[in-house]
Structure formats: C-alpha cells, structure tokens
PDB file of C-alpha atoms and ligand atoms in Angstrom:
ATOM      1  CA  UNK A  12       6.814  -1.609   4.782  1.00 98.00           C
ATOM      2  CA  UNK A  13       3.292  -0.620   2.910  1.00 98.00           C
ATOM      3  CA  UNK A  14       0.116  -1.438   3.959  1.00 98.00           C
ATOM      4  CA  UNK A  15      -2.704  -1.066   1.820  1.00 99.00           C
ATOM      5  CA  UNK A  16      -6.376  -0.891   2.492  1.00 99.00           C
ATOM      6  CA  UNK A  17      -8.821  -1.726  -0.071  1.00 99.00           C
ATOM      7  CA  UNK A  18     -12.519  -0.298   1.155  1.00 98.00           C
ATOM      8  CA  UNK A  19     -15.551  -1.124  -0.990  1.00 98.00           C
ATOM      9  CA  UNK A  20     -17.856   0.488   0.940  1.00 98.00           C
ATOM     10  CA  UNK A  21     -20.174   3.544   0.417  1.00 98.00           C
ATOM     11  CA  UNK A  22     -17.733   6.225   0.498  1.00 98.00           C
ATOM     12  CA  UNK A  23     -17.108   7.382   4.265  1.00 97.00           C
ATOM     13  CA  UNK A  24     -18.832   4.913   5.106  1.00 98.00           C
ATOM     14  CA  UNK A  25     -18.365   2.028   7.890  1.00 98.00           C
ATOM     15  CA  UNK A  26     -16.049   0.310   5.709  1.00 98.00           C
ATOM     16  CA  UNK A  27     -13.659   2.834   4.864  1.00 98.00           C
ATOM     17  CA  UNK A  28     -14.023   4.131   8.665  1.00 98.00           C
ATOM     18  CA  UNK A  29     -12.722   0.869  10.049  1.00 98.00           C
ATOM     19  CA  UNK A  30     -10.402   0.254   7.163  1.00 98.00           C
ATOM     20  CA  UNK A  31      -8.517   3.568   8.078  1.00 98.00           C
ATOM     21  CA  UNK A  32      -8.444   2.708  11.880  1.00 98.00           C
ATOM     22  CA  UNK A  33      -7.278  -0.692  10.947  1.00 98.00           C
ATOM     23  CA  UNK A  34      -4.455   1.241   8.419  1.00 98.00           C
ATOM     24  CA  UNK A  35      -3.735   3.976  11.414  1.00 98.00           C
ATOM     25  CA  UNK A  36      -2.726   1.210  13.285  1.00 98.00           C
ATOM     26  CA  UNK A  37      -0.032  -0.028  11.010  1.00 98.00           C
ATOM     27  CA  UNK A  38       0.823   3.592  10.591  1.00 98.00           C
ATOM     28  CA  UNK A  39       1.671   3.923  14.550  1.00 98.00           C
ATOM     29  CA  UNK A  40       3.909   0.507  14.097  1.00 98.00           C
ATOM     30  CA  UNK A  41       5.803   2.160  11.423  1.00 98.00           C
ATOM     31  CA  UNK A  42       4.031   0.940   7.764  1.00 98.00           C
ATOM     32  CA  UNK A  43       3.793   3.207   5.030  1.00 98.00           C
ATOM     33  CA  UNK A  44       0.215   3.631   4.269  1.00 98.00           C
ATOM     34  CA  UNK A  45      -2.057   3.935   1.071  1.00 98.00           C
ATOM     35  CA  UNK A  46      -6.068   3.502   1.443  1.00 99.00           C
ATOM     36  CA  UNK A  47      -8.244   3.207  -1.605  1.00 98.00           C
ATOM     37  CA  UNK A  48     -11.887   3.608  -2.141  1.00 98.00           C
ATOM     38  CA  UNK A  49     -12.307   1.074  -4.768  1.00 98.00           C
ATOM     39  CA  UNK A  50     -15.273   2.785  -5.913  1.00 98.00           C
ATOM     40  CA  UNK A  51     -13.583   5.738  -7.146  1.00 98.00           C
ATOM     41  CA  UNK A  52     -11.710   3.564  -9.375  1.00 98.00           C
ATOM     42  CA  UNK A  53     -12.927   2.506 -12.670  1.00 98.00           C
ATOM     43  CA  UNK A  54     -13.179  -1.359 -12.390  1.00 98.00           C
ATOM     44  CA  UNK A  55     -15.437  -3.258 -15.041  1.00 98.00           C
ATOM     45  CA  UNK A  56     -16.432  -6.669 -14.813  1.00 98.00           C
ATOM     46  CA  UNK A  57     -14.648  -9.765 -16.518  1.00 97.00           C
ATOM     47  CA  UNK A  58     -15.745 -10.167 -19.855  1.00 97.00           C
ATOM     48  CA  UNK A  59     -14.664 -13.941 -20.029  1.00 97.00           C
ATOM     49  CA  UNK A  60     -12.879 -13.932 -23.276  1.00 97.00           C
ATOM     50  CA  UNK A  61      -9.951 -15.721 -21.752  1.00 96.00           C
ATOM     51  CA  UNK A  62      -7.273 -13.590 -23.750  1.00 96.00           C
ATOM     52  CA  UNK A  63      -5.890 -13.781 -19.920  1.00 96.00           C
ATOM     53  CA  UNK A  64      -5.177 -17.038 -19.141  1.00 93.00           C
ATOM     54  CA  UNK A  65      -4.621 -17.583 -23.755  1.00 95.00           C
ATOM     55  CA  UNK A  66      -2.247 -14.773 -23.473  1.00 94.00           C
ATOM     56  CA  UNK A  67      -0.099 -16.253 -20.266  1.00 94.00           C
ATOM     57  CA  UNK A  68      -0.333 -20.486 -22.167  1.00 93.00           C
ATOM     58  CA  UNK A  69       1.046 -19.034 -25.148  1.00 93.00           C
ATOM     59  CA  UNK A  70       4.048 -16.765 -23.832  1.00 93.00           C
ATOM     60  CA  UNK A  71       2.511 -13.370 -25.511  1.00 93.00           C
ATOM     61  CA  UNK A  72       2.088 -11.368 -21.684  1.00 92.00           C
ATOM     62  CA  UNK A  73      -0.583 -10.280 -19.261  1.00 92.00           C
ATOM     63  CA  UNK A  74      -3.410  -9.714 -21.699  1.00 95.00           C
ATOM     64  CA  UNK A  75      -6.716  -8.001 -20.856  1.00 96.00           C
ATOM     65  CA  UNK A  76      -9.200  -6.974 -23.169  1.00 97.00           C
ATOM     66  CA  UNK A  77     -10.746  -4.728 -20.850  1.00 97.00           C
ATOM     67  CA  UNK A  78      -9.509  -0.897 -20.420  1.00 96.00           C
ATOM     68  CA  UNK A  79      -9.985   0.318 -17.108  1.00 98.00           C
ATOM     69  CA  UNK A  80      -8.181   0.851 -13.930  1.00 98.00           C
ATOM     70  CA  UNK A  81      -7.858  -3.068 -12.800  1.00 98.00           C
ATOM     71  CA  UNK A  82      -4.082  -3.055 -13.534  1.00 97.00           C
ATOM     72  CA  UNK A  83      -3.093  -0.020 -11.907  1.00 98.00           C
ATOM     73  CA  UNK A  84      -4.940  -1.782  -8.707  1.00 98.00           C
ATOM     74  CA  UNK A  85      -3.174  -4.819  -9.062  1.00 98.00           C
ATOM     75  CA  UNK A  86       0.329  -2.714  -9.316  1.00 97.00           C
ATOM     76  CA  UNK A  87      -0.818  -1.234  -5.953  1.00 98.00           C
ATOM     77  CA  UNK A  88      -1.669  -4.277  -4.474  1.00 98.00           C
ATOM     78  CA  UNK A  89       2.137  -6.001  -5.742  1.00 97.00           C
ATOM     79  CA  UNK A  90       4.068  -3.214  -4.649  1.00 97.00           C
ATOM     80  CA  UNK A  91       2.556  -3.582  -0.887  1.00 98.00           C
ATOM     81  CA  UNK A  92       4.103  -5.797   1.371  1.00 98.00           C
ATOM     82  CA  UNK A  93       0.604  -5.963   3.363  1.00 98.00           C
ATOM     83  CA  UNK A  94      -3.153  -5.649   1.341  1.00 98.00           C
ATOM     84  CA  UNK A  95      -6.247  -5.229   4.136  1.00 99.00           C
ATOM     85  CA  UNK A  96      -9.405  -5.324   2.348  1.00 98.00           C
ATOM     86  CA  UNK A  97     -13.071  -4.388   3.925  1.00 98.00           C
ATOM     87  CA  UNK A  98     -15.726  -4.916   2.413  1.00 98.00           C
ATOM     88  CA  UNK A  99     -19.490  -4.865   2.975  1.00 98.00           C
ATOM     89  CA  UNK A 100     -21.319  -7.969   3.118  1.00 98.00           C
ATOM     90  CA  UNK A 101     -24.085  -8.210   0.501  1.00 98.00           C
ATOM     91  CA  UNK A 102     -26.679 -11.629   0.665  1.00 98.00           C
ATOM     92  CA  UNK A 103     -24.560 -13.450   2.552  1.00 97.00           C
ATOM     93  CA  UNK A 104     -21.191 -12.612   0.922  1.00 97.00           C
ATOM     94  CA  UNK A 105     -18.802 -10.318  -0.746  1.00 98.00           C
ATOM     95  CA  UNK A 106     -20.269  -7.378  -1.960  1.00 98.00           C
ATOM     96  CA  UNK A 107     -20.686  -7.400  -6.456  1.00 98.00           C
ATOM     97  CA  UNK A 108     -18.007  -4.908  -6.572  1.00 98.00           C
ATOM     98  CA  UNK A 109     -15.310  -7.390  -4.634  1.00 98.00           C
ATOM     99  CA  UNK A 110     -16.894 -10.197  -6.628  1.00 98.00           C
ATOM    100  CA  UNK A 111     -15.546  -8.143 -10.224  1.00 98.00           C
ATOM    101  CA  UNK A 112     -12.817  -7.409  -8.797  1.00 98.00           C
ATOM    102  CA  UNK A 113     -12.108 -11.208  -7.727  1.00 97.00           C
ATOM    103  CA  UNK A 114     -13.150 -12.464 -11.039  1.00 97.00           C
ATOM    104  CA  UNK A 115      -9.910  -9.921 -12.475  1.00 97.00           C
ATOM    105  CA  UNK A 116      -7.626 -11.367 -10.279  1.00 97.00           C
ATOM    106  CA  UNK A 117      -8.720 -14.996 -11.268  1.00 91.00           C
ATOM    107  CA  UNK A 118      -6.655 -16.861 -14.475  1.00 91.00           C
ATOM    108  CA  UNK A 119      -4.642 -13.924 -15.166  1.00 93.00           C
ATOM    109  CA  UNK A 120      -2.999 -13.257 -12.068  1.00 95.00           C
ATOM    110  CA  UNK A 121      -2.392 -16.723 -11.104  1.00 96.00           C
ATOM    111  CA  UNK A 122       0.784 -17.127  -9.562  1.00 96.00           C
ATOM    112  CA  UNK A 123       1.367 -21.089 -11.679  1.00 94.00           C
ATOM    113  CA  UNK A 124       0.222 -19.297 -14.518  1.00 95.00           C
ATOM    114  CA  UNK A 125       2.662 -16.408 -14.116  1.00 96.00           C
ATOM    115  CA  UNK A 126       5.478 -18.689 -13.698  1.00 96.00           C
ATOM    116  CA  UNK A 127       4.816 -20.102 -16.888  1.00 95.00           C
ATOM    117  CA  UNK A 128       4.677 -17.124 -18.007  1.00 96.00           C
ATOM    118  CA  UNK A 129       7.734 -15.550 -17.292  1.00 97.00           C
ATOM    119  CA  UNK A 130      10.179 -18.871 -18.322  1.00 96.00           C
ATOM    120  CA  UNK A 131       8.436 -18.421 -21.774  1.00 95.00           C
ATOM    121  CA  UNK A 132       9.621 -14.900 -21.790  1.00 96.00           C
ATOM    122  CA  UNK A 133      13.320 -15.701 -21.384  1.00 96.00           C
ATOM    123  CA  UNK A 134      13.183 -17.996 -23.793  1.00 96.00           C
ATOM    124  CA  UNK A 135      12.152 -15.821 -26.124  1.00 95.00           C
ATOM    125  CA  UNK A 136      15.129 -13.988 -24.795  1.00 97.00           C
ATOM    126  CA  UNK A 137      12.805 -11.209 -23.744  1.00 95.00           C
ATOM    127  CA  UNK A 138      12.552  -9.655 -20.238  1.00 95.00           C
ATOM    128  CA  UNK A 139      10.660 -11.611 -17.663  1.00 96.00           C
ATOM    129  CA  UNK A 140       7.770 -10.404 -15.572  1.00 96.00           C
ATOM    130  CA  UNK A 141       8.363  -8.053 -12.243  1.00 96.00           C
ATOM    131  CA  UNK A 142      10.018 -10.097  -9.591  1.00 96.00           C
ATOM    132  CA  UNK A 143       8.103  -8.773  -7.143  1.00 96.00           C
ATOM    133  CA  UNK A 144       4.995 -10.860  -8.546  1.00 96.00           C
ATOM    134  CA  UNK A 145       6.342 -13.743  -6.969  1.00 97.00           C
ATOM    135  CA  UNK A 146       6.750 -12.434  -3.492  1.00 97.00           C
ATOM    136  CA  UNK A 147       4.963 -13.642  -0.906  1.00 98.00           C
ATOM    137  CA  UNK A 148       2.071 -11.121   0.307  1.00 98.00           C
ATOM    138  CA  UNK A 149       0.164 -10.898   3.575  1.00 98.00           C
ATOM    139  CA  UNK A 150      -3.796  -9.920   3.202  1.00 98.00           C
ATOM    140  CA  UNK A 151      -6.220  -9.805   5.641  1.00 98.00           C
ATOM    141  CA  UNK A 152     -10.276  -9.161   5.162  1.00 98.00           C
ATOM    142  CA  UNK A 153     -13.162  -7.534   7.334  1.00 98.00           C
ATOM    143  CA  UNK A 154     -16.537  -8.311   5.975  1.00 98.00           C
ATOM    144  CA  UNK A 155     -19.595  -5.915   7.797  1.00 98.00           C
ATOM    145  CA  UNK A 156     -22.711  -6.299   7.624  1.00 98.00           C
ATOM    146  CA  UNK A 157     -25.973  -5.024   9.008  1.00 97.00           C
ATOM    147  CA  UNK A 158     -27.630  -7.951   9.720  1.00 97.00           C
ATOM    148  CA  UNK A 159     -26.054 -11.679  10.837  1.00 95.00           C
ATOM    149  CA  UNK A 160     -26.453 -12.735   6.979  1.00 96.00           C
ATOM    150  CA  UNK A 161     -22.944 -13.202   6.854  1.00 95.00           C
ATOM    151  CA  UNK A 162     -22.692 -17.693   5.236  1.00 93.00           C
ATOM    152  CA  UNK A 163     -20.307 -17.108   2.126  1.00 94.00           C
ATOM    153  CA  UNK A 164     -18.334 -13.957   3.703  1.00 95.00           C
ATOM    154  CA  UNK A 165     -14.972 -15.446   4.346  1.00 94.00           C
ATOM    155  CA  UNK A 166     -15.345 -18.148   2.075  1.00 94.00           C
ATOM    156  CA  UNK A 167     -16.279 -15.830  -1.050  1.00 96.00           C
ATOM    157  CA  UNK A 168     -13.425 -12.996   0.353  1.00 97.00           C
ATOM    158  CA  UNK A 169     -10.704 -15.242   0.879  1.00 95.00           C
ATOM    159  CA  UNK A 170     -10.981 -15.939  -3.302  1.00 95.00           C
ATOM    160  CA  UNK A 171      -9.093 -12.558  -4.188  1.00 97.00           C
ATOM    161  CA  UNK A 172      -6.040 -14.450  -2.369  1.00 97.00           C
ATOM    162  CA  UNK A 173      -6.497 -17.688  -3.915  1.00 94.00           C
ATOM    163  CA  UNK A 174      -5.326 -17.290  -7.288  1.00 94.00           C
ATOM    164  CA  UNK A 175      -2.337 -15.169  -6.216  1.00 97.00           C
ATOM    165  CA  UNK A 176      -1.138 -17.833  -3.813  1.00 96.00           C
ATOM    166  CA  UNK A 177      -0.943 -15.027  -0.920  1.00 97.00           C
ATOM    167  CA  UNK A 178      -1.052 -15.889   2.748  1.00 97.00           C
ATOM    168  CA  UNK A 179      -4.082 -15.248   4.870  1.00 96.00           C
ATOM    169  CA  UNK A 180      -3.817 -13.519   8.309  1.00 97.00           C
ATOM    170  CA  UNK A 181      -7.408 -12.302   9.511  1.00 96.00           C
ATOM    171  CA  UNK A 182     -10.664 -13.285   7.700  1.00 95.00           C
ATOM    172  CA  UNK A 183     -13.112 -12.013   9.961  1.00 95.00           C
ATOM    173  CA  UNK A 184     -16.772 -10.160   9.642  1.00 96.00           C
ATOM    174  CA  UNK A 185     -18.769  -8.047  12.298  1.00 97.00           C
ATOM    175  CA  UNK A 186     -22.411  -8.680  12.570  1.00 97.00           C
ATOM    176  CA  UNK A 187     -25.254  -6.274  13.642  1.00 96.00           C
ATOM    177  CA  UNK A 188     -22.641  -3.698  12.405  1.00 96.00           C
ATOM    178  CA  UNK A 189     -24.235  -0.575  11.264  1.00 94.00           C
ATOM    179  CA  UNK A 190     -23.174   1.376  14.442  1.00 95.00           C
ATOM    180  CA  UNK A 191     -19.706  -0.227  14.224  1.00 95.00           C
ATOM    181  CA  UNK A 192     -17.776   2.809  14.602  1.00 94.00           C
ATOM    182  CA  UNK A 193     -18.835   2.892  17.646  1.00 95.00           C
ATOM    183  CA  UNK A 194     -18.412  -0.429  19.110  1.00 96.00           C
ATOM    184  CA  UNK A 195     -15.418  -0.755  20.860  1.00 97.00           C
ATOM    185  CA  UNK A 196     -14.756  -4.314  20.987  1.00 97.00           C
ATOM    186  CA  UNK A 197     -14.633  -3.874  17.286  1.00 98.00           C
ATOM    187  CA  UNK A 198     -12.783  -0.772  16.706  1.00 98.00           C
ATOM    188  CA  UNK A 199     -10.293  -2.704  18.920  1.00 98.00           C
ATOM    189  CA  UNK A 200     -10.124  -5.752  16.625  1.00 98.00           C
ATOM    190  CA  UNK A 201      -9.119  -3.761  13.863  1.00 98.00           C
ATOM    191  CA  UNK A 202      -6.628  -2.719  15.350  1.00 98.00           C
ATOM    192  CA  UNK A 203      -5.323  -6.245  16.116  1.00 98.00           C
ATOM    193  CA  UNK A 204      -6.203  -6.662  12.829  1.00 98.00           C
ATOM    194  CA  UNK A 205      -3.915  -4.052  11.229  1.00 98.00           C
ATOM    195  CA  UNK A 206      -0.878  -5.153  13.940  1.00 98.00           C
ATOM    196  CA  UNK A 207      -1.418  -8.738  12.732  1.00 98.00           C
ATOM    197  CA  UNK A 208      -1.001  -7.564   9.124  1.00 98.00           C
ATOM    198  CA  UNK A 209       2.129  -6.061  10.080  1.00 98.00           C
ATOM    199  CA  UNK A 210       4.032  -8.884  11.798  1.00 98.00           C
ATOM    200  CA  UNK A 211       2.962 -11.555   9.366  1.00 98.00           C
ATOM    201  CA  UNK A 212       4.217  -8.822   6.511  1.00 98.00           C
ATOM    202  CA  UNK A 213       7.660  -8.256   8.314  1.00 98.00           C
ATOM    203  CA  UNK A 214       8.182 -12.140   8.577  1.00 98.00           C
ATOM    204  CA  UNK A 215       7.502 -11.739   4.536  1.00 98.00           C
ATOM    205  CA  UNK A 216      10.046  -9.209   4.557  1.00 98.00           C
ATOM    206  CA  UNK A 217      12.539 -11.093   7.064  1.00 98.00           C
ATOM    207  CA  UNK A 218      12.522 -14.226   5.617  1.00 98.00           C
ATOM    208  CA  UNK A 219      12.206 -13.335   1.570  1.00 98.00           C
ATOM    209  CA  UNK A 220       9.589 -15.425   1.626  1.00 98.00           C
ATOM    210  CA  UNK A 221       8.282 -15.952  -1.962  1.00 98.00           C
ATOM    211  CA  UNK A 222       5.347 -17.605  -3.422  1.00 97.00           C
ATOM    212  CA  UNK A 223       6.817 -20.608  -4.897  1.00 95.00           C
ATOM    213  CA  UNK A 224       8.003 -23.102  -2.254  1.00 94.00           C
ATOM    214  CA  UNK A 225       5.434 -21.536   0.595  1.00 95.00           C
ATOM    215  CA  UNK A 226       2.494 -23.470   0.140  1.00 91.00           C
ATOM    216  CA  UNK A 227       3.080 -24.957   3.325  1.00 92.00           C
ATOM    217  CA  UNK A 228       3.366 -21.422   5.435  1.00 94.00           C
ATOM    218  CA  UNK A 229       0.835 -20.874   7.820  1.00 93.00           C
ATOM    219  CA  UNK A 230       0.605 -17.307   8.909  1.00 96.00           C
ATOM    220  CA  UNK A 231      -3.261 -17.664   9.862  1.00 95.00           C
ATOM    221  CA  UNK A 232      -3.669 -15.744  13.042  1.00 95.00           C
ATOM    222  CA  UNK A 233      -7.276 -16.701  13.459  1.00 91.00           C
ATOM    223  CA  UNK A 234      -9.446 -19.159  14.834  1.00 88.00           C
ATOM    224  CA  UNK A 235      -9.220 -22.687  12.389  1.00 87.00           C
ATOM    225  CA  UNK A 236     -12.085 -23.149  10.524  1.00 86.00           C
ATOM    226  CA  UNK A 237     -12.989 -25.995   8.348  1.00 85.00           C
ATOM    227  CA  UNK A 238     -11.411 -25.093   5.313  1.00 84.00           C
ATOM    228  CA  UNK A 239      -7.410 -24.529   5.361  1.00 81.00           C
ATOM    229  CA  UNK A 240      -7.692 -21.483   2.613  1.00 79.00           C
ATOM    230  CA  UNK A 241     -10.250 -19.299   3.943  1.00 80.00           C
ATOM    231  CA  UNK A 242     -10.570 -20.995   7.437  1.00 84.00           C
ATOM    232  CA  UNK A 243     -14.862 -20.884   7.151  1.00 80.00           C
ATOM    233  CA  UNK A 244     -17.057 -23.955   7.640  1.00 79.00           C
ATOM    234  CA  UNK A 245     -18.872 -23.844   4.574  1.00 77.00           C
ATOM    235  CA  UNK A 246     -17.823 -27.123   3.450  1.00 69.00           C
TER     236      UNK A 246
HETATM  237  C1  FMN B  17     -27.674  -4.941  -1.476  1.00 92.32           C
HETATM  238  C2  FMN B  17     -27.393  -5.089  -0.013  1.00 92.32           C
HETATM  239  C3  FMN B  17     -27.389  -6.345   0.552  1.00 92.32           C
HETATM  240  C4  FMN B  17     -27.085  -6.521   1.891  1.00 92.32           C
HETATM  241  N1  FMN B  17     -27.047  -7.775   2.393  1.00 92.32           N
HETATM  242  C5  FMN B  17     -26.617  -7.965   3.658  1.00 92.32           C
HETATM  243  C6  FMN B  17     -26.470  -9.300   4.179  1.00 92.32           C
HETATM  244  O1  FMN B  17     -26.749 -10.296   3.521  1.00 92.32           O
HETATM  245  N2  FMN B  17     -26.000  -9.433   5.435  1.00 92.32           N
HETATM  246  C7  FMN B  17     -25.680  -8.358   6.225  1.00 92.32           C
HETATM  247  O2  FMN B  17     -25.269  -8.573   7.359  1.00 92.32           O
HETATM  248  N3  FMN B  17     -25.827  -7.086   5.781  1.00 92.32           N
HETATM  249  C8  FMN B  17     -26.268  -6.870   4.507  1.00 92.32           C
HETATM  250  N4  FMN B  17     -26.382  -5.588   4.012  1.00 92.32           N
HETATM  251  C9  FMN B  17     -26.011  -4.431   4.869  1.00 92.32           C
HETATM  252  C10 FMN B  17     -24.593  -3.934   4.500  1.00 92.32           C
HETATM  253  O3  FMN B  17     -23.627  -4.890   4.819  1.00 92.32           O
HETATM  254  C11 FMN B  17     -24.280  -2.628   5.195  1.00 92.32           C
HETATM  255  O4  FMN B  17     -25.208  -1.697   4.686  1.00 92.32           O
HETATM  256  C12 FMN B  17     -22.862  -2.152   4.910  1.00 92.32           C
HETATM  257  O5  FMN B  17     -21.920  -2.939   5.605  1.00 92.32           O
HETATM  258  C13 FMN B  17     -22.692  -0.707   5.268  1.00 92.32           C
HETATM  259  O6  FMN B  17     -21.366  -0.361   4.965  1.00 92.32           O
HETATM  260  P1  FMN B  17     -20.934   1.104   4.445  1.00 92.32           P
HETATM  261  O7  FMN B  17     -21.387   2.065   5.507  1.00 92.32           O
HETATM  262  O8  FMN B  17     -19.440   1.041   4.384  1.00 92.32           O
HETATM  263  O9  FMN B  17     -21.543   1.307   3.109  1.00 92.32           O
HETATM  264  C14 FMN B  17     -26.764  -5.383   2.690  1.00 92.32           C
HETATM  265  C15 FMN B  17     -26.801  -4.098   2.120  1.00 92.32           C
HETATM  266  C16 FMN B  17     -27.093  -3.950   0.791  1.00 92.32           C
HETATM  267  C17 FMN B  17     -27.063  -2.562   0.193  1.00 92.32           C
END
C-alpha cells in the first residue's frame, strides 16, 4: 500500500512536521511512504482556457495548456492507494497554493468526464486512459492554523476530492496551532489520522472498490457535519 502526504506548508514547517508523523504512522502499519513539499514543485495556476474539459468532450485526451509539474503530481497522487494532505489555513480556508492546485484538479480530472473520455478513445480504436484512474482513493486533510479563523477549511479542502469522486476519511483542522508539534493531543490525532487512512485504503484495496458504482460508500471516520461531502456546517 502507498501513502502519500501532500504538505503545503513553509518548508519544515508545522505542516510538513505533522504530515510526516501522520505518514510515520502508516509507515509502522506497513504503507509504503512518499511525502511531498508541494512547494518545491512547480505548480502554476489555472489559466481557464478550458482546453481541459474541450479536450476530454471531444475525445482528443487530457489536455493542459499549462507546462509545469501538475501532472507528474496527479500521477503521484493516482498511483497511491492513500493521499493525506496538510495544509495551512490562510483567511479562513485553504491556503492559495491548495486553492491552484484544486482549481487543476477541477474539469480535467473529473472522474464523469474521464469516463467519457476513455469510451471515446476505444472507439477511436485507440488505447483508453490508465485504469487505475478509476480506482477508488482514500484522502484525508489537516488544516492548521494559528489563530481559530478556520470557517471555509474543510469545506474549501474537501474540493481537491470532489471532482475525482474520492472518498473522504478525516477532514479535520487544529486551532491555536503554532506550537503544534508539541501538543500531544494533536500529535496523537495524526496519528489516528494516518491509521484511519490506512484501513479505509486497505478496504479500497480488499474490496476493488472503484469510482464508478461507489457513490454511496461511506468511509467518513469523523464526526457528521452538515454537508455529506466535506462533513462542515457551512451550509
Ligand atoms: C497569509 C496568512 C493568512 C493566515 N490566515 C490564518 C487564518 O485565517 N486562520 C488561522 O488560524 N491561521 C492563519 N494563518 C496562520 C497560518 O495558518 C500558520 O502560520 C501556518 O499554519 C503555519 O504553518 P507552517 O509552519 O507549516 O508554515 C495565516 C498565515 C498567513 C501567512
């Protein structure tokens, strides 16, 4: 099994801290694991030309006019059976960097839109996309903050997963957090937080569970919130 941990924090920072002691966690329970600073990766914003969503309607591929590293992170994030991603809360929300990368995800890796996608490949009698695409992922997120600003955190983070169709586990945030290395009611939750990622991943793995025909799956392993996606109570 891989686990991967997505940190968009200040490098070394209390976001990748607690994203490696969430990842060491899966390590002890037998995942593979990969952590990425997502800073050190070149990620540029979404343009908004559509050739994404154009590109998947009309059969031609995954189309992006933008040259960076954004598909390599995607590959990373497809070949893992588990994604955790912590990020640092900024006004109230995800921080700008998770927001770009969010917007990259959006029409052009959505799973309907893949689907379509791929039949109009074999029609054309050409190859169809990676199968792995349409297996079902676990992702968890951590938003930290400094202050308790913290409104849009799990609505805004639970977005990356929306588009994908992946399941949910943890959507959490810490509060008052700039000394959270060192709180160890916290240190201790990302640990659960890693172990859930794990389970709900091996039941991925156990059952072949793939995106299409899961929409009713509930691996949510926190408390229920308002909204059945990202389990806040914004709305
Ligand atoms: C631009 C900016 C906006 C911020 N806004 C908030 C906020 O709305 N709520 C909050 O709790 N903390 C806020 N913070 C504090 C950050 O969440 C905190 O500095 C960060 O989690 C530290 O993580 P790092 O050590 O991994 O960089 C903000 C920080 C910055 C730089």
């Amino acid at each position: 099994m891989k686990i991967l941990g997505l940190s968009f924090g200040t490098k070394n920072g209390n976001n990748d801290t607690m994203c490696r002691v969430a990842l060491e966690a899966t390590q002890k329970m037998g995942a593979e694991i990969e952590f990425i600073h997502v800073f050190d990766w070149d990620i540029k914003f979404c343009s908004g030309c559509v050739a994404c969503s154009r590109g998947l309607v009309m059969g031609k591929g995954m189309i992006c006019t933008q040259k960076d590293d954004y598909a390599a992170l995607y590959e990373k994030m497809v070949e893992a059976d588990g994604v955790l991603v912590v990020d640092p809360i900024y006004e109230s929300g995800g921080s700008g960097l998770f927001h770009a990368a969010c917007d990259r995800m959006g029409p052009g890796h959505d799973t309907g839109m893949l689907m379509m996608l791929d039949g109009k490949l074999k029609e054309q009698g050409k190859e169809g996309l990676n199968p792995r695409m349409f297996m079902q992922k676990a992702i968890s997120f951590v938003g930290i903050g400094g202050s308790d600003w913290a409104c849009r955190v799990q609505t805004d983070h639970a977005m990356l997963a929306m588009s994908p169709g992946w399941k949910v586990v943890d959507n959490d945030f810490f509060s008052w957090s700039k000394d959270v290395i060192m709180l160890d009611d916290k240190v201790a939750r990302m640990q659960e937080i890693g172990k859930n990622l794990v389970e709900a991943a091996q039941y991925i793995i156990d059952n072949h569970v793939m995106i299409p025909g899961s929409e009713n799956l509930d691996l949510w392993k926190g408390e229920k919130g308002g909204c059945p996606h990202c389990h806040g109570n914004n709305f």
